[in-house]
Short mmCIF file of C-alpha atoms in Angstrom, two decimals:
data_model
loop_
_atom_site.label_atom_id
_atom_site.label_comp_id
_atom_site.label_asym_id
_atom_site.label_seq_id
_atom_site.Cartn_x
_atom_site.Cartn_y
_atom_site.Cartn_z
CA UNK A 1 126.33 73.14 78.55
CA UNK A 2 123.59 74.48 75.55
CA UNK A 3 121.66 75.93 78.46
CA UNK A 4 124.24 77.06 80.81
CA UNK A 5 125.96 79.18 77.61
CA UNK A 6 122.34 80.76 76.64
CA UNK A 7 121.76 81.99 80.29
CA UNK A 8 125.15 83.28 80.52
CA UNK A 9 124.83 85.13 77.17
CA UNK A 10 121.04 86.42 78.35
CA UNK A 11 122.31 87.47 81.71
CA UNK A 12 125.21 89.31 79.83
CA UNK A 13 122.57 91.26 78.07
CA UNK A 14 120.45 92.04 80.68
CA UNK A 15 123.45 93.50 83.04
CA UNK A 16 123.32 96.10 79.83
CA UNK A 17 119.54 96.92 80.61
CA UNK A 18 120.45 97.65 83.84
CA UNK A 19 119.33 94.23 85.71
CA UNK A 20 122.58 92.11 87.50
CA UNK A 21 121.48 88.61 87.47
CA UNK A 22 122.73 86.80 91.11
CA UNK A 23 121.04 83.34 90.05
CA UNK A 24 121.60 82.43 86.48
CA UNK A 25 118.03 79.83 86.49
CA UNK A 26 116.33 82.99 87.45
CA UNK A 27 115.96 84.14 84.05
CA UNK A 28 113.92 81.13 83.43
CA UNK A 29 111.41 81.79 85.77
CA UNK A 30 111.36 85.69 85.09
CA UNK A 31 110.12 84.62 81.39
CA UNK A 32 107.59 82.25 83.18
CA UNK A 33 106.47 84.84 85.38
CA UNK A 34 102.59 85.58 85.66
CA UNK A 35 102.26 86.48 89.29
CA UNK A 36 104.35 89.78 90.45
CA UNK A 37 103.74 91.10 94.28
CA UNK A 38 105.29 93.90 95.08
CA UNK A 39 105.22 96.26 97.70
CA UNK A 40 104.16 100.03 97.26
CA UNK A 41 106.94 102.37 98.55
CA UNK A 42 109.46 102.79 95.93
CA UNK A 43 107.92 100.65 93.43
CA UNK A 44 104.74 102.40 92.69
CA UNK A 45 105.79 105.60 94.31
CA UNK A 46 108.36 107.92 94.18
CA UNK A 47 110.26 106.41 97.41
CA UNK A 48 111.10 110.49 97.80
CA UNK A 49 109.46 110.76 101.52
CA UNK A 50 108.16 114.84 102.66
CA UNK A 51 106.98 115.78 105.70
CA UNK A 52 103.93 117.64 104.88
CA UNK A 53 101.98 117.93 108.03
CA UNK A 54 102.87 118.09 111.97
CA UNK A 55 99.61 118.30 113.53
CA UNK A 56 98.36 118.45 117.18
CA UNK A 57 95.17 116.65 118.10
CA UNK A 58 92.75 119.82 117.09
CA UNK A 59 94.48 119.40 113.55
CA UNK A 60 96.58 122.45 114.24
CA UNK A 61 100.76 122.67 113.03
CA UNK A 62 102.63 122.28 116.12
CA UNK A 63 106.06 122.60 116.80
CA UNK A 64 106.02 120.33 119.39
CA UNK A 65 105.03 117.62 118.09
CA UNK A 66 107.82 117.96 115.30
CA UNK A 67 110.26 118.53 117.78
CA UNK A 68 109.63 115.19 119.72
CA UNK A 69 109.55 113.81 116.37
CA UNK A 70 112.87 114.23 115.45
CA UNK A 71 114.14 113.79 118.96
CA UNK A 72 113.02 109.74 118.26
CA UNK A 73 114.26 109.80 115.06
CA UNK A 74 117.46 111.34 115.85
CA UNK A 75 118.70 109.18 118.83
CA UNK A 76 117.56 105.75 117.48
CA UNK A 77 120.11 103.72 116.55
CA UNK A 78 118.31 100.70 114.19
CA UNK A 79 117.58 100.94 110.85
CA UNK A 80 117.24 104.84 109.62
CA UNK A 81 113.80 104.90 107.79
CA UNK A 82 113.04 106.73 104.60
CA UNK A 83 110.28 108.69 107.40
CA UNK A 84 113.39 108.69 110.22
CA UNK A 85 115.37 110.70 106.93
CA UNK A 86 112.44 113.26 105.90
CA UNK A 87 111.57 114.29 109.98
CA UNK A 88 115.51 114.97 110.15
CA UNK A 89 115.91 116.33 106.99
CA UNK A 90 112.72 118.74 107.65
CA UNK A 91 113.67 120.08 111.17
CA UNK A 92 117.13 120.61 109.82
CA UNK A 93 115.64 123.27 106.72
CA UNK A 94 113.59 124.52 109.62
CA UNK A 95 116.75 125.55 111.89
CA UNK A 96 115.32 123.60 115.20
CA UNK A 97 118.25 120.68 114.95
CA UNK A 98 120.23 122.08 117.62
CA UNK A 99 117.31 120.94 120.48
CA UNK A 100 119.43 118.00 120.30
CA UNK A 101 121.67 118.88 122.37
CA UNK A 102 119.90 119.77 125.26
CA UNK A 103 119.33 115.58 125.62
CA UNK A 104 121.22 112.46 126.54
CA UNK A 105 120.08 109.11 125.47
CA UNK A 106 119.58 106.58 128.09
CA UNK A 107 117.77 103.29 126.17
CA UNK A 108 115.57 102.88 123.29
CA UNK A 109 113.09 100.34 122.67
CA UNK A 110 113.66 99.67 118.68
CA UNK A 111 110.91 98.86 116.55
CA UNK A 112 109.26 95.42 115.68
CA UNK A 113 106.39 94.55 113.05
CA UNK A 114 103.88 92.98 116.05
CA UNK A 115 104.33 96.65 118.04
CA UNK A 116 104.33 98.70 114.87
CA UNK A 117 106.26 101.57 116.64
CA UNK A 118 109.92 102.84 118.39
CA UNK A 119 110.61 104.37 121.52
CA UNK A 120 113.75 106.39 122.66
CA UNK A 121 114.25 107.41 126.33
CA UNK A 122 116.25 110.42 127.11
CA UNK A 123 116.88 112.76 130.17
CA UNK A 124 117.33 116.62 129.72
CA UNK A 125 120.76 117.69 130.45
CA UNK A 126 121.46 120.14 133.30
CA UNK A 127 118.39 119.53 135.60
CA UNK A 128 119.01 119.63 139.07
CA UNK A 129 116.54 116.89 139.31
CA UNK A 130 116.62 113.16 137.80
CA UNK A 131 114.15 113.01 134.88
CA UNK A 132 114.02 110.81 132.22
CA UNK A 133 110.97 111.13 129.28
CA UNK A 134 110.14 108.46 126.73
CA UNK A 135 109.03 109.66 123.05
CA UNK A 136 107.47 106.75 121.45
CA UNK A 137 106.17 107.14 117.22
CA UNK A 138 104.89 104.43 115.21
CA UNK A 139 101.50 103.46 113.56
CA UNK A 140 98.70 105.13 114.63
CA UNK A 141 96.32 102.57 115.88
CA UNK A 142 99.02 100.96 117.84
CA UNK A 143 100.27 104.36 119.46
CA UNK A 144 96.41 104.81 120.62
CA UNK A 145 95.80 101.51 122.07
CA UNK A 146 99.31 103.24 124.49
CA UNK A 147 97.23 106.45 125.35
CA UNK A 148 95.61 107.29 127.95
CA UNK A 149 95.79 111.10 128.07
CA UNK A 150 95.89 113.27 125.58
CA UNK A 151 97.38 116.93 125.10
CA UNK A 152 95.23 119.81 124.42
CA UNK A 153 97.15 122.83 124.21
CA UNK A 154 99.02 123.06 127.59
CA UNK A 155 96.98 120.86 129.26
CA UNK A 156 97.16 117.18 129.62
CA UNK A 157 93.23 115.31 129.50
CA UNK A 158 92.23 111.74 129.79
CA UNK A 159 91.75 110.08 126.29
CA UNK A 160 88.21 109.71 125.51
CA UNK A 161 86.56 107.76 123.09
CA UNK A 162 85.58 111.09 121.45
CA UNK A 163 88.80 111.86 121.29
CA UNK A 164 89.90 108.69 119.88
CA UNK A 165 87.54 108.67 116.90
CA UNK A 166 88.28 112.16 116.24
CA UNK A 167 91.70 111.40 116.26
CA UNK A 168 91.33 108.32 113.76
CA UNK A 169 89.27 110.36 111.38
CA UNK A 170 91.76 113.11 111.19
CA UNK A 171 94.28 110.00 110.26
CA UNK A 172 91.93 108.97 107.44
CA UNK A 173 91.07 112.25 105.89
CA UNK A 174 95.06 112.64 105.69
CA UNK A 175 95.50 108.94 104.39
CA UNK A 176 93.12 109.62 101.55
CA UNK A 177 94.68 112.43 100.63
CA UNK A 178 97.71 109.90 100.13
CA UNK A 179 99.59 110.76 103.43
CA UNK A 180 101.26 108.14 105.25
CA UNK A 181 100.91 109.19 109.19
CA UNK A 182 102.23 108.44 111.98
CA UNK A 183 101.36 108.99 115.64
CA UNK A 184 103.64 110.53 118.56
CA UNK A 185 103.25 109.92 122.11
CA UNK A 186 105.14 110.87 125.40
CA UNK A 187 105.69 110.07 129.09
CA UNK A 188 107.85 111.09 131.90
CA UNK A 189 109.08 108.35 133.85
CA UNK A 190 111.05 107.77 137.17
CA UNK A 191 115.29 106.79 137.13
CA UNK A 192 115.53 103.07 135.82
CA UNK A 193 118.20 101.51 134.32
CA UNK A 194 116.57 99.33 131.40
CA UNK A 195 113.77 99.79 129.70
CA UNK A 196 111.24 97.23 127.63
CA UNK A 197 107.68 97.16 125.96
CA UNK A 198 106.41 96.93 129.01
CA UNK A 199 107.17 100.56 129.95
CA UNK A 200 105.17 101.68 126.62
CA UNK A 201 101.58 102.45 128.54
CA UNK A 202 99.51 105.09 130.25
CA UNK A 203 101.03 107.36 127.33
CA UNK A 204 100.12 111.08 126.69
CA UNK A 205 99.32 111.62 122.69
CA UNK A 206 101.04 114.75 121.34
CA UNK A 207 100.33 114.60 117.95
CA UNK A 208 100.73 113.39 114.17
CA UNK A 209 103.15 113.50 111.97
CA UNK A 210 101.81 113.16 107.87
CA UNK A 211 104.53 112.60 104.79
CA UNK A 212 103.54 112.62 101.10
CA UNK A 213 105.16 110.05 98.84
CA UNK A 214 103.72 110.49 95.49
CA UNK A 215 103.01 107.70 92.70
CA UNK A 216 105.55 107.58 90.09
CA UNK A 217 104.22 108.69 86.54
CA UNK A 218 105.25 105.91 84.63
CA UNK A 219 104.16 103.45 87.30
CA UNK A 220 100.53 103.41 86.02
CA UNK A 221 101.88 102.53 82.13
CA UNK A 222 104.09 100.08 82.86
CA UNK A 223 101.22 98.26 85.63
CA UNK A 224 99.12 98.10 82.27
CA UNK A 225 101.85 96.68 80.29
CA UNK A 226 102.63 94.12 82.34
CA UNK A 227 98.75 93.17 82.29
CA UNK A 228 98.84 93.46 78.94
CA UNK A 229 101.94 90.67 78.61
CA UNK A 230 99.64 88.56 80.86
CA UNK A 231 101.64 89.14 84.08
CA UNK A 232 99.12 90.05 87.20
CA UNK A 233 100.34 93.08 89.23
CA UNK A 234 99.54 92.34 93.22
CA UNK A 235 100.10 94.78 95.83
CA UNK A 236 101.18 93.90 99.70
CA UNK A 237 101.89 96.52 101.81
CA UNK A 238 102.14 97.30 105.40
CA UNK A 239 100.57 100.62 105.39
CA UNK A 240 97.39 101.08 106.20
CA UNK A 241 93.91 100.32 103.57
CA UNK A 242 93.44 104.43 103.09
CA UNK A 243 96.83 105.63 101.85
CA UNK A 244 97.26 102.45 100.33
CA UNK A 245 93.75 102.95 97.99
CA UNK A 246 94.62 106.60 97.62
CA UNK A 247 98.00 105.23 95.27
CA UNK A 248 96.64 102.33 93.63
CA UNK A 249 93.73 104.34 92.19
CA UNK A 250 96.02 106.76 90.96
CA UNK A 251 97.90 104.32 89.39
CA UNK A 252 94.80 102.29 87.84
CA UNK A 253 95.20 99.22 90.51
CA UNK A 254 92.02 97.82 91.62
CA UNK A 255 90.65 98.73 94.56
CA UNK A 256 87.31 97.58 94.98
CA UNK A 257 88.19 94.93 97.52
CA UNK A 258 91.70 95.50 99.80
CA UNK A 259 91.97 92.60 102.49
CA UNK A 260 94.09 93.03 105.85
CA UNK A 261 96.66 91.28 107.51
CA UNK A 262 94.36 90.71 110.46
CA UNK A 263 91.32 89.11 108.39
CA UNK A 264 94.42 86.60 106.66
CA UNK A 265 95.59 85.35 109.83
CA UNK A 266 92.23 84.31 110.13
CA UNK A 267 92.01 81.99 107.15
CA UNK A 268 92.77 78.46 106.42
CA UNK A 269 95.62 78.13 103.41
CA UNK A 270 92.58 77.06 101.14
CA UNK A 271 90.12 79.88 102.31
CA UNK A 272 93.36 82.21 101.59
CA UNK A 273 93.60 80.37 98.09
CA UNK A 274 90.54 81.18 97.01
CA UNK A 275 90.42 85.06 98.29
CA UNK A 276 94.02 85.24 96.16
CA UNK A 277 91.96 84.46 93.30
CA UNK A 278 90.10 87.84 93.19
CA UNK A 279 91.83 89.98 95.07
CA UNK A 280 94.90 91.94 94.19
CA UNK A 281 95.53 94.58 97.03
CA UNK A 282 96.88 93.79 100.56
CA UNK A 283 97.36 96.23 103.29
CA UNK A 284 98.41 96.61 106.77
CA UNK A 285 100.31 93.25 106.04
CA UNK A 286 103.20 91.78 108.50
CA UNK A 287 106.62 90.55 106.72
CA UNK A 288 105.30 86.82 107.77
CA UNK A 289 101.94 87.40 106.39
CA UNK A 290 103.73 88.53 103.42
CA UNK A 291 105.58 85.88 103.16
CA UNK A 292 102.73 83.44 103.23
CA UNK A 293 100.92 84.85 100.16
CA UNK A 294 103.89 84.17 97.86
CA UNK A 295 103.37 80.69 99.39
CA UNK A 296 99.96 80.13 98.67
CA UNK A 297 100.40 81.69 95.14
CA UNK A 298 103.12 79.70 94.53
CA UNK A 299 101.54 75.76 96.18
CA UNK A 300 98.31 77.04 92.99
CA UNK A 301 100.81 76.62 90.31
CA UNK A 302 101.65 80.22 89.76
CA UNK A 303 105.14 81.47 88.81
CA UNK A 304 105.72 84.55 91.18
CA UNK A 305 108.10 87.05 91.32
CA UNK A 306 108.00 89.33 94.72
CA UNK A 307 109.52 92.60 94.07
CA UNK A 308 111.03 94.61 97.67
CA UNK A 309 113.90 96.41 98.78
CA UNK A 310 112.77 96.57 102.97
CA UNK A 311 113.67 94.26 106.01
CA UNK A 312 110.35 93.13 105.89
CA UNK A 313 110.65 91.81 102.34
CA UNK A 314 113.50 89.15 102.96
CA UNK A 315 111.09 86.32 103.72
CA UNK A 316 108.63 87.08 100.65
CA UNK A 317 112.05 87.43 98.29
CA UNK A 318 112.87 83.93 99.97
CA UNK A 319 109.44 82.16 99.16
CA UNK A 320 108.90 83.40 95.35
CA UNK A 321 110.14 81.77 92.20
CA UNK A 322 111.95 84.96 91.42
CA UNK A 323 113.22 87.66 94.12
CA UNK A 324 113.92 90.93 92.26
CA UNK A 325 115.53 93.56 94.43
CA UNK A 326 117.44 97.05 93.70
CA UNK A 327 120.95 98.32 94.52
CA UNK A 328 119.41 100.90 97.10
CA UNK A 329 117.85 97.54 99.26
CA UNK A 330 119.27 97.12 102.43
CA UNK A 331 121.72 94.80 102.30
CA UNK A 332 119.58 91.41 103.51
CA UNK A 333 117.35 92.05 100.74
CA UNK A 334 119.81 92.41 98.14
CA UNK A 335 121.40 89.27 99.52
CA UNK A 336 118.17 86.91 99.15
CA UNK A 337 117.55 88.26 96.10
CA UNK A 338 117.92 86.73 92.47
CA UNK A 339 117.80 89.54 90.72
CA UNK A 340 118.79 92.98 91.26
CA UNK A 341 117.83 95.64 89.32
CA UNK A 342 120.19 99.08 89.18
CA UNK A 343 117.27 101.41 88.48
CA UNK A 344 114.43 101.56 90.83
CA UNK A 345 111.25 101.34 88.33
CA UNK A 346 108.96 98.76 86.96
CA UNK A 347 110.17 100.26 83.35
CA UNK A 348 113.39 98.32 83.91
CA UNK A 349 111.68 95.04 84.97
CA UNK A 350 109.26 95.44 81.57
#
């Protein structure tokens, strides 16, 4: 009853501090805490998404790729993205959001976390002949591995490997700048009714797309006071090891080593254990790979708190001691979460 009554009376204070508590022996393990993972977007940044750049493959602004942009972002029907938001919310200032109408949507492929991208098919309205096209964006890595041509101005060559590593440098001069990119692709394809993964090859590469979400400015204060109360600030991420170093140095993380999710699948629990130990930045990371880390933090005695407000976050909220969550999350999130905090901003968890 003693205990019940304090925890009542704590969470009653902390709704006034801006935190709802969902899961009153929470608070317990919040005060134990010495493990927080969290992801990047939101947290450490400003979660305020621009499109800076729209570049074709010489590294030149082109409409068109910003066009085809927004046609996939417009006409896909999962989950609107932060990124989805900024390319519609850009070609709107711009005047262009009337190409629109000049398509019909036939299918869409949505997006997964093993693909890493999203494709909409649509057919022009008013040709004489049948024509469908399929605009496919996503990571870049996994849009190139699609590719086999490439377009140069207004002509369409095979992909090269020149081409290819010119392509992924441009991608990490822009990531370490602190640009998130992403990579946009097209191909016509002959009248069929239904449409799958499969259909996603022998792509033409139109472009990239770059948007600039800058660190928050009292992100790298409060990461050093929770240090300084003895609470270890990790970082796991699904974006990529460049843009992902170009924020945590900015906000005094560590960056000396970053490990990614394809070098973890690799490793025994134990082997995992003992990179956990010294490492404190994750990129390029899968929700299940996420997931796992709060596991193996958690099976070395540690008392972790996960900290996300994305799809992909659910599991990892699941698996730690203490899932803290905001009242922006998507509504899965919020649900699996034991706390939920009303501002979005590592000042309120302090």
């Amino acid at each position: 009853v003693i205990l019940s009554s304090s925890l009542s009376k704590g969470a009653v204070r902390m709704s006034k501090k801006k935190t709802i508590v969902k899961k009153l022996d929470s608070i317990q393990n919040f005060g134990a805490m010495n493990i927080l993972c969290t992801d990047k977007t939101g947290t450490l940044t400003e979660d305020k998404i621009v499109l800076e750049k729209y570049l074709n493959i010489q590294g030149e602004e082109d409409l068109r790729v910003l066009k085809h942009a927004f046609l996939n972002s417009y006409f896909q029907t999962g989950l609107k993205g932060n990124i989805d938001e900024a390319v519609i919310k850009r070609v709107t200032e711009s005047g262009l959001q009337k190409i629109a109408e000049e398509y019909t949507k036939v299918d869409e492929v949505p997006f997964d976390f093993s693909r890493r991208r999203l494709s909409v098919i649509l057919t022009p309205k008013g040709k004489k002949e049948p024509m469908q096209m399929m605009i496919t964006k996503g990571a870049v890595e996994e849009v190139l591995g699609i590719c086999t041509t490439v377009q140069e101005k207004d002509e369409v060559r095979p992909m090269t490997g020149e081409i290819k590593s010119r392509a992924k440098q441009m991608t990490k001069e822009l990531n370490e700048g602190g640009l998130r990119v992403i990579a946009v692709c097209v191909k016509a394809l002959k009248e069929q009714k239904s449409f799958s993964r499969k259909d996603e090859e022998k792509m033409t590469l139109i472009g990239f797309v770059g948007f600039l979400d800058p660190p928050k400015k009292s992100a790298k204060e409060e990461i050093a006071r929770l240090n300084h109360d003895g609470i270890r600030v990790m970082v796991l991420t699904g974006d990529n090891e460049y843009v992902t170093k170009a924020i945590c140095q900015k906000v005094d993380i560590n960056t000396d080593k970053i490990v990614l999710g394809s070098k973890i699948d690799k490793l025994s629990d134990m082997a995992l254990a003992r990179l956990l130990k010294k490492t404190n930045v994750f990129a390029k990371l899968s929700p299940i790979q996420k997931a796992r880390i709060v596991r193996v933090l958690k099976e070395q005695g540690n008392i972790v708190g996960y900290m996300g407000d994305g799809i992909n976050d659910a599991p990892s909220l699941n698996n730690a001691e203490v899932g803290i969550s905001v009242d922006t999350a998507v509504d899965i999130t919020k649900e699996t979460a034991d706390i939920i905090l009303l501002k979005k901003n590592l000042n309120v968890l302090t």
